[in-house]
XYZ file of N, CA, C and O in Angstrom:
688
model
N 82.356 81.503 78.524
C 83.463 81.306 77.605
C 83.423 79.848 77.150
O 83.361 78.934 77.954
N 83.453 79.635 75.833
C 83.436 78.271 75.305
C 84.772 77.593 75.569
O 85.794 78.254 75.803
N 84.766 76.268 75.524
C 86.007 75.517 75.759
C 87.045 75.839 74.687
O 88.224 75.960 74.985
N 86.607 76.014 73.426
C 87.545 76.365 72.356
C 88.186 77.721 72.615
O 89.396 77.894 72.445
N 87.377 78.683 73.052
C 87.895 80.011 73.355
C 88.875 79.951 74.531
O 89.933 80.588 74.502
N 88.537 79.187 75.559
C 89.425 79.038 76.719
C 90.744 78.407 76.299
O 91.816 78.853 76.725
N 90.679 77.386 75.455
C 91.908 76.735 74.987
C 92.753 77.685 74.144
O 93.983 77.683 74.244
N 92.094 78.481 73.297
C 92.823 79.471 72.491
C 93.493 80.514 73.370
O 94.641 80.896 73.125
N 92.786 80.972 74.404
C 93.355 81.957 75.325
C 94.555 81.376 76.065
O 95.590 82.027 76.191
N 94.409 80.153 76.543
C 95.498 79.509 77.255
C 96.703 79.322 76.335
O 97.838 79.592 76.733
N 96.459 78.920 75.098
C 97.553 78.741 74.146
C 98.218 80.079 73.823
O 99.440 80.151 73.662
N 97.429 81.136 73.745
C 97.989 82.469 73.516
C 98.972 82.830 74.634
O 100.077 83.318 74.380
N 98.575 82.595 75.885
C 99.454 82.894 77.026
C 100.714 82.039 76.950
O 101.826 82.553 77.133
N 100.568 80.761 76.647
C 101.732 79.870 76.511
C 102.673 80.395 75.439
O 103.891 80.491 75.649
N 102.123 80.753 74.286
C 102.951 81.246 73.179
C 103.681 82.537 73.557
O 104.860 82.711 73.221
N 103.003 83.442 74.238
C 103.634 84.703 74.646
C 104.762 84.455 75.648
O 105.815 85.097 75.570
N 104.541 83.537 76.584
C 105.604 83.203 77.540
C 106.802 82.573 76.834
O 107.946 82.944 77.090
N 106.536 81.647 75.921
C 107.641 81.028 75.165
C 108.402 82.091 74.372
O 109.633 82.094 74.353
N 107.669 82.983 73.703
C 108.319 84.055 72.945
C 109.194 84.926 73.850
O 110.307 85.301 73.479
N 108.684 85.244 75.021
C 109.449 86.064 75.962
C 110.733 85.348 76.378
O 111.830 85.906 76.286
N 110.590 84.123 76.859
C 111.763 83.374 77.335
C 112.782 83.156 76.216
O 113.983 83.331 76.417
N 112.307 82.794 75.037
C 113.223 82.538 73.917
C 113.917 83.805 73.443
O 115.118 83.796 73.169
N 113.184 84.908 73.367
C 113.790 86.157 72.880
C 114.800 86.729 73.870
O 115.662 87.522 73.484
N 114.700 86.345 75.141
C 115.631 86.809 76.166
C 116.655 85.734 76.542
O 117.374 85.893 77.527
N 116.702 84.654 75.763
C 117.664 83.559 75.972
C 117.620 82.971 77.381
O 118.654 82.668 77.967
N 116.436 82.812 77.935
C 116.295 82.197 79.249
C 116.377 80.686 79.121
O 115.860 80.100 78.152
N 116.964 80.050 80.107
C 116.906 78.598 80.220
C 115.653 78.262 81.015
O 115.486 78.749 82.137
N 114.784 77.478 80.429
C 113.535 77.122 81.098
C 113.077 75.765 80.610
O 113.559 75.253 79.583
N 112.184 75.179 81.336
C 111.522 73.946 80.922
C 110.043 74.245 80.811
O 109.516 75.122 81.501
N 109.386 73.496 79.926
C 107.948 73.661 79.772
C 107.292 72.295 79.792
O 107.674 71.401 79.032
N 106.318 72.136 80.665
C 105.524 70.913 80.775
C 104.200 71.176 80.060
O 103.319 71.836 80.605
N 104.083 70.654 78.831
C 102.912 70.925 78.006
C 101.638 70.320 78.597
O 100.570 70.921 78.514
N 101.761 69.167 79.213
C 100.578 68.509 79.776
C 99.948 69.354 80.882
O 98.738 69.498 80.957
N 100.785 69.923 81.742
C 100.285 70.712 82.866
C 100.332 72.219 82.631
O 99.930 72.994 83.498
N 100.866 72.634 81.489
C 100.970 74.057 81.133
C 101.753 74.829 82.207
O 101.311 75.849 82.735
N 102.974 74.323 82.502
C 103.811 74.926 83.538
C 105.209 75.175 82.990
O 105.846 74.283 82.429
N 105.669 76.415 83.163
C 107.051 76.794 82.852
C 107.830 76.774 84.164
O 107.292 77.127 85.221
N 109.119 76.416 84.091
C 109.955 76.451 85.288
C 111.387 76.796 84.916
O 111.813 76.595 83.776
N 112.103 77.328 85.885
C 113.497 77.678 85.668
C 114.068 78.312 86.917
O 113.472 78.261 87.997
N 115.218 78.931 86.769
C 115.878 79.598 87.881
C 116.273 81.008 87.498
O 116.477 81.305 86.321
N 116.361 81.868 88.502
C 116.730 83.262 88.292
C 117.761 83.637 89.351
O 117.553 83.393 90.541
N 118.861 84.246 88.934
C 119.850 84.765 89.879
C 119.337 86.072 90.462
O 118.734 86.887 89.758
N 119.582 86.259 91.765
C 119.152 87.484 92.435
C 120.264 87.995 93.334
O 121.204 87.271 93.643
N 120.118 89.253 93.768
C 121.045 89.849 94.730
C 120.553 89.558 96.142
O 119.398 89.200 96.346
N 121.413 89.762 97.115
C 121.031 89.586 98.508
C 121.580 88.302 99.083
O 122.464 87.669 98.496
N 121.043 87.901 100.232
C 121.589 86.723 100.900
C 121.295 85.404 100.175
O 121.920 84.395 100.465
N 120.378 85.427 99.240
C 120.067 84.238 98.455
C 120.609 84.456 97.048
O 120.446 85.518 96.474
N 121.247 83.453 96.496
C 121.845 83.615 95.164
C 120.848 83.470 94.033
O 121.025 84.055 92.966
N 119.816 82.674 94.250
C 118.868 82.416 93.169
C 117.545 81.934 93.738
O 117.457 81.557 94.912
N 116.543 81.959 92.887
C 115.232 81.408 93.214
C 114.771 80.569 92.035
O 115.197 80.784 90.900
N 113.906 79.627 92.315
C 113.237 78.870 91.255
C 111.935 79.594 90.939
O 111.330 80.204 91.817
N 111.533 79.523 89.683
C 110.221 80.072 89.345
C 109.390 79.005 88.645
O 109.922 78.114 87.986
N 108.096 79.108 88.850
C 107.113 78.263 88.172
C 106.001 79.182 87.699
O 105.489 79.981 88.490
N 105.641 79.077 86.422
C 104.525 79.850 85.883
C 103.467 78.866 85.429
O 103.702 78.050 84.519
N 102.315 78.901 86.081
C 101.188 78.033 85.760
C 100.238 78.807 84.857
O 99.774 79.892 85.230
N 99.958 78.262 83.690
C 99.106 78.938 82.721
C 97.688 78.377 82.823
O 97.477 77.168 82.720
N 96.742 79.279 83.032
C 95.329 78.928 83.120
C 94.605 79.509 81.911
O 95.221 80.108 81.040
N 93.292 79.348 81.859
C 92.518 79.793 80.699
C 92.548 81.303 80.495
O 92.516 81.763 79.364
N 92.570 82.061 81.586
C 92.493 83.512 81.434
C 93.526 84.264 82.277
O 93.408 85.466 82.479
N 94.542 83.555 82.763
C 95.597 84.198 83.537
C 96.789 83.252 83.704
O 96.702 82.067 83.385
N 97.873 83.807 84.215
C 99.050 83.017 84.565
C 99.439 83.397 85.987
O 99.319 84.558 86.391
N 99.899 82.404 86.740
C 100.339 82.628 88.108
C 101.799 82.228 88.191
O 102.184 81.131 87.783
N 102.614 83.150 88.721
C 104.045 82.896 88.869
C 104.386 82.756 90.345
O 103.981 83.590 91.158
N 105.116 81.697 90.654
C 105.632 81.475 92.004
C 107.141 81.545 91.953
O 107.770 80.890 91.129
N 107.737 82.325 92.829
C 109.180 82.367 93.033
C 109.429 81.636 94.354
O 108.959 82.092 95.406
N 110.136 80.537 94.298
C 110.365 79.695 95.473
C 111.735 79.994 96.055
O 112.747 79.905 95.349
N 111.785 80.352 97.323
C 113.053 80.623 97.987
C 113.822 79.321 98.192
O 113.208 78.279 98.430
N 115.155 79.377 98.136
C 115.956 78.163 98.270
C 116.204 77.762 99.726
O 117.178 77.082 100.021
N 115.346 78.198 100.618
C 115.441 77.803 102.017
C 114.036 77.598 102.541
O 113.074 78.115 101.985
N 113.941 76.826 103.594
C 112.650 76.580 104.230
C 112.742 76.947 105.697
O 113.802 76.810 106.314
N 111.644 77.397 106.254
C 111.593 77.719 107.673
C 111.501 76.423 108.467
O 110.712 75.534 108.131
N 112.319 76.315 109.510
C 112.233 75.144 110.387
C 110.896 75.173 111.113
O 110.238 76.224 111.193
N 110.493 74.052 111.663
C 109.182 73.989 112.320
C 109.075 75.012 113.454
O 108.029 75.633 113.634
N 110.150 75.241 114.204
C 110.125 76.214 115.286
C 110.074 77.655 114.809
O 109.599 78.541 115.530
N 110.574 77.911 113.599
C 110.591 79.269 113.030
C 109.295 79.649 112.337
O 109.060 80.834 112.075
N 108.496 78.680 111.971
C 107.326 78.957 111.110
C 106.388 80.008 111.669
O 105.952 80.893 110.913
N 106.053 80.000 112.969
C 105.193 81.093 113.465
C 105.854 82.466 113.331
O 105.186 83.453 113.014
N 107.163 82.537 113.551
C 107.880 83.805 113.414
C 107.908 84.265 111.961
O 107.691 85.446 111.659
N 108.175 83.326 111.056
C 108.178 83.669 109.630
C 106.781 84.079 109.184
O 106.620 85.002 108.380
N 105.752 83.407 109.700
C 104.374 83.769 109.339
C 104.063 85.197 109.774
O 103.417 85.954 109.044
N 104.519 85.585 110.968
C 104.307 86.965 111.416
C 105.054 87.945 110.514
O 104.504 88.976 110.106
N 106.302 87.614 110.189
C 107.082 88.487 109.300
C 106.376 88.642 107.953
O 106.207 89.761 107.456
N 105.950 87.532 107.367
C 105.280 87.556 106.061
C 103.990 88.376 106.129
O 103.677 89.137 105.216
N 103.262 88.249 107.223
C 102.032 89.024 107.385
C 102.341 90.517 107.430
O 101.643 91.329 106.811
N 103.397 90.889 108.141
C 103.802 92.302 108.195
C 104.166 92.803 106.795
O 103.791 93.907 106.396
N 104.909 91.994 106.047
C 105.319 92.376 104.695
C 104.099 92.498 103.784
O 103.936 93.488 103.062
N 103.242 91.496 103.800
C 102.099 91.457 102.879
C 101.110 92.594 103.094
O 100.411 92.985 102.156
N 101.040 93.118 104.289
C 100.033 94.124 104.616
C 100.055 95.307 103.651
O 99.006 95.820 103.263
N 101.221 95.736 103.229
C 101.322 96.907 102.359
C 101.590 96.585 100.891
O 101.770 97.502 100.094
N 101.655 95.311 100.536
C 101.940 94.973 99.140
C 100.692 95.163 98.284
O 99.606 94.714 98.643
N 100.849 95.824 97.152
C 99.718 96.086 96.261
C 99.526 94.966 95.242
O 98.407 94.673 94.848
N 100.631 94.371 94.797
C 100.545 93.312 93.775
C 101.382 92.130 94.238
O 102.564 92.265 94.494
N 100.754 90.995 94.340
C 101.454 89.799 94.758
C 101.531 89.692 96.270
O 101.134 90.597 97.001
N 102.028 88.548 96.735
C 102.157 88.320 98.167
C 103.109 87.158 98.452
O 103.344 86.326 97.589
N 103.645 87.170 99.673
C 104.438 86.052 100.153
C 103.501 85.018 100.766
O 102.452 85.370 101.315
N 103.919 83.748 100.679
C 103.169 82.652 101.272
C 104.161 81.687 101.919
O 105.317 81.609 101.493
N 103.682 80.957 102.931
C 104.506 79.914 103.533
C 103.642 78.680 103.741
O 102.504 78.778 104.211
N 104.195 77.539 103.408
C 103.530 76.265 103.628
C 103.912 75.783 105.027
O 105.081 75.492 105.279
N 102.949 75.735 105.922
C 103.235 75.325 107.294
C 103.637 73.858 107.392
O 104.213 73.445 108.385
N 103.344 73.050 106.375
C 103.728 71.631 106.431
C 105.236 71.441 106.316
O 105.814 70.625 107.020
N 105.867 72.192 105.401
C 107.302 71.968 105.177
C 108.152 73.230 105.271
O 109.364 73.181 105.137
N 107.530 74.377 105.512
C 108.271 75.627 105.681
C 108.659 76.324 104.391
O 109.375 77.330 104.425
N 108.194 75.809 103.239
C 108.517 76.467 101.965
C 107.966 77.891 101.965
O 106.823 78.119 102.353
N 108.805 78.834 101.507
C 108.395 80.234 101.397
C 108.478 80.626 99.928
O 109.451 80.287 99.241
N 107.442 81.312 99.455
C 107.405 81.712 98.042
C 106.708 83.059 97.907
O 106.013 83.520 98.806
N 106.936 83.654 96.733
C 106.244 84.890 96.369
C 105.345 84.561 95.189
O 105.774 83.901 94.234
N 104.096 85.022 95.231
C 103.117 84.715 94.179
C 102.631 86.004 93.532
O 102.345 86.989 94.218
N 102.546 85.972 92.206
C 102.019 87.107 91.448
C 101.209 86.568 90.274
O 101.578 85.555 89.671
N 100.132 87.238 89.941
C 99.222 86.808 88.880
C 99.117 87.896 87.828
O 99.084 89.087 88.163
N 99.073 87.482 86.553
C 98.761 88.432 85.481
C 97.585 87.885 84.688
O 97.437 86.682 84.513
N 96.748 88.783 84.217
C 95.535 88.393 83.499
C 95.792 88.296 81.995
O 96.755 88.867 81.470
N 94.907 87.608 81.340
C 94.941 87.520 79.877
C 94.869 88.919 79.273
O 95.600 89.228 78.332
N 94.016 89.785 79.823
C 93.886 91.154 79.292
C 95.212 91.898 79.391
O 95.614 92.596 78.452
N 95.928 91.750 80.518
C 97.229 92.401 80.668
C 98.215 91.889 79.623
O 98.968 92.666 79.033
N 98.204 90.598 79.417
C 99.126 89.999 78.441
C 98.780 90.461 77.035
O 99.665 90.784 76.243
N 97.506 90.514 76.721
C 97.096 90.964 75.386
C 97.495 92.425 75.146
O 97.884 92.793 74.053
N 97.384 93.256 76.182
C 97.705 94.682 76.031
C 99.192 94.930 75.820
O 99.566 95.781 75.027
N 100.041 94.231 76.555
C 101.474 94.505 76.500
C 102.230 93.309 77.064
O 102.775 93.371 78.167
N 102.284 92.235 76.312
C 102.743 90.959 76.855
C 104.152 90.989 77.426
O 104.372 90.562 78.552
N 105.133 91.492 76.688
C 106.510 91.429 77.171
C 106.697 92.270 78.439
O 107.389 91.864 79.364
N 106.059 93.423 78.491
C 106.166 94.264 79.677
C 105.531 93.575 80.882
O 106.107 93.538 81.967
N 104.358 93.018 80.704
C 103.661 92.350 81.808
C 104.393 91.095 82.264
O 104.489 90.829 83.463
N 104.899 90.310 81.328
C 105.634 89.095 81.680
C 106.915 89.472 82.422
O 107.248 88.872 83.442
N 107.620 90.460 81.922
C 108.837 90.921 82.579
C 108.527 91.410 83.993
O 109.240 91.084 84.945
N 107.473 92.171 84.116
C 107.077 92.679 85.433
C 106.763 91.530 86.380
O 107.188 91.537 87.538
N 106.036 90.537 85.899
C 105.675 89.389 86.723
C 106.931 88.682 87.238
O 107.040 88.366 88.418
N 107.884 88.459 86.363
C 109.105 87.749 86.745
C 110.009 88.614 87.620
O 110.585 88.141 88.599
N 110.123 89.886 87.296
C 111.019 90.777 88.047
C 110.440 91.186 89.392
O 111.187 91.365 90.359
N 109.129 91.336 89.482
C 108.510 91.743 90.742
C 108.837 90.741 91.839
O 109.241 91.125 92.939
N 108.670 89.462 91.556
C 108.970 88.444 92.560
C 110.415 88.487 92.993
O 110.728 88.394 94.195
N 111.317 88.640 92.041
C 112.744 88.729 92.378
C 113.024 89.953 93.236
O 113.757 89.880 94.230
N 112.444 91.075 92.871
C 112.646 92.302 93.636
C 112.124 92.194 95.060
O 112.776 92.648 96.011
N 110.969 91.586 95.213
C 110.404 91.421 96.548
C 111.279 90.492 97.395
O 111.523 90.754 98.575
N 111.781 89.440 96.782
C 112.654 88.514 97.514
C 113.976 89.185 97.849
O 114.490 89.024 98.960
N 114.524 89.958 96.926
C 115.757 90.684 97.229
C 115.546 91.634 98.405
O 116.409 91.770 99.267
N 114.402 92.296 98.442
C 114.138 93.263 99.513
C 113.887 92.578 100.850
O 114.373 93.041 101.882
N 113.121 91.485 100.857
C 112.669 90.904 102.122
C 113.392 89.640 102.568
O 113.244 89.230 103.720
N 114.192 89.025 101.703
C 114.910 87.818 102.139
C 115.909 88.100 103.258
O 116.122 87.222 104.109
N 116.519 89.303 103.339
C 117.376 89.550 104.503
C 116.602 89.408 105.820
O 117.148 88.934 106.816
N 115.341 89.786 105.828
C 114.516 89.630 107.026
C 114.210 88.173 107.321
O 114.230 87.743 108.483
N 113.929 87.410 106.280
C 113.672 85.974 106.454
C 114.895 85.298 107.043
O 114.802 84.511 107.990
N 116.068 85.628 106.514
C 117.317 85.057 107.018
C 117.587 85.547 108.441
O 118.005 84.768 109.313
N 117.346 86.829 108.726
C 117.617 87.400 110.051
C 116.806 86.697 111.138
O 117.294 86.523 112.263
N 115.591 86.291 110.820
C 114.766 85.578 111.796
C 115.430 84.257 112.178
O 115.406 83.851 113.337
N 116.075 83.614 111.211
C 116.792 82.366 111.501
C 117.934 82.593 112.489
O 118.379 81.657 113.151
N 118.429 83.826 112.562
C 119.539 84.153 113.455
C 119.093 84.929 114.687
O 119.895 85.604 115.331
N 117.786 84.897 114.995
C 117.317 85.422 116.266
C 116.608 86.754 116.266
O 116.148 87.203 117.315
N 116.504 87.424 115.131
C 115.752 88.695 115.106
C 114.264 88.398 115.283
O 113.765 87.356 114.868
N 113.569 89.348 115.858
C 112.116 89.216 115.942
C 111.524 89.564 114.574
O 112.164 90.277 113.778
N 110.318 89.102 114.298
C 109.687 89.478 113.028
C 109.569 90.988 112.850
O 109.785 91.497 111.755
N 109.257 91.704 113.917
C 109.130 93.159 113.814
C 110.475 93.800 113.496
O 110.569 94.671 112.628
N 111.548 93.379 114.189
C 112.879 93.926 113.915
C 113.292 93.648 112.475
O 113.799 94.533 111.778
N 113.072 92.413 112.036
C 113.454 92.030 110.672
C 112.673 92.843 109.650
O 113.237 93.334 108.665
N 111.383 93.008 109.886
C 110.548 93.785 108.965
C 111.010 95.240 108.897
O 111.159 95.809 107.814
N 111.237 95.843 110.057
C 111.644 97.251 110.085
C 112.983 97.456 109.387
O 113.165 98.459 108.691
N 113.906 96.525 109.554
C 115.184 96.637 108.845
C 114.978 96.583 107.336
O 115.577 97.373 106.595
N 114.136 95.676 106.864
C 113.870 95.584 105.417
C 113.168 96.837 104.914
O 113.509 97.365 103.855
N 112.205 97.326 105.670
C 111.470 98.527 105.269
C 112.397 99.735 105.268
O 112.332 100.571 104.357
N 113.284 99.843 106.265
C 114.224 100.961 106.323
C 115.242 100.883 105.195
O 115.642 101.906 104.657
N 115.670 99.681 104.835
C 116.598 99.536 103.710
C 115.955 99.992 102.419
O 116.601 100.588 101.570
N 114.666 99.733 102.254
C 113.956 100.189 101.064
C 113.893 101.713 101.056
O 114.108 102.346 100.029
N 113.622 102.322 102.207
C 113.588 103.780 102.288
C 114.953 104.365 101.975
O 115.073 105.379 101.292
N 116.028 103.731 102.505
C 117.385 104.204 102.219
C 117.683 104.138 100.736
O 118.271 105.044 100.175
N 117.244 103.057 100.069
C 117.450 102.927 98.632
C 116.730 104.036 97.881
O 117.263 104.622 96.948
N 115.500 104.351 98.320
C 114.741 105.427 97.677
C 115.469 106.753 97.844
O 115.559 107.546 96.929
N 115.986 106.994 99.069
C 116.713 108.242 99.312
C 117.951 108.323 98.439
O 118.261 109.368 97.883
N 118.673 107.211 98.314
C 119.869 107.185 97.473
C 119.518 107.495 96.025
O 120.210 108.228 95.356
N 118.405 106.946 95.557
C 118.006 107.182 94.179
C 117.610 108.638 93.968
O 117.860 109.206 92.925
N 116.966 109.236 94.986
C 116.566 110.633 94.852
C 117.780 111.551 94.781
O 117.763 112.559 94.084
N 118.851 111.196 95.503
C 120.053 112.022 95.469
C 120.735 112.000 94.114
O 121.459 112.927 93.766
N 120.514 110.954 93.346
C 121.161 110.820 92.044
C 120.389 111.504 90.928
O 120.845 111.553 89.808
N 119.202 111.990 91.239
C 118.387 112.607 90.184
C 118.847 114.015 89.889
O 119.310 114.753 90.640
């Protein structure tokens, strides 16, 4: 891929993200030098909101949803076990934790091809997927801070998801 083509692709992704955010009246910031979008999203659950960062590359964009809490140094091994249990079955995206400072985030990537095929749907999915995963699993992250084991916290989150599915099936 030539440098001109890479720059055009990257600019296309930037333009599509700007169009998405502007058409949906999102408050966001854009750092043109580093090709990074940032903002906040309100969510349900024990956390009121998350920060998001979207890094635009030549042929893809990576979105990070940063939780507004960090694992204490003593909790980090427990949170790492919980995150590993959660990540095992995830098909798209994953949770990560920085062992240096305890930051926990959800990461999801979309390709240039996905954006070209259906940009607003893919961008929406990228932003909503992270929020949905945090809404589902943040109760477990918080529960570990209050003494639950990673396995107990994971099973509660997984069972809550099953209960939600059952509730939705009853409404059909």
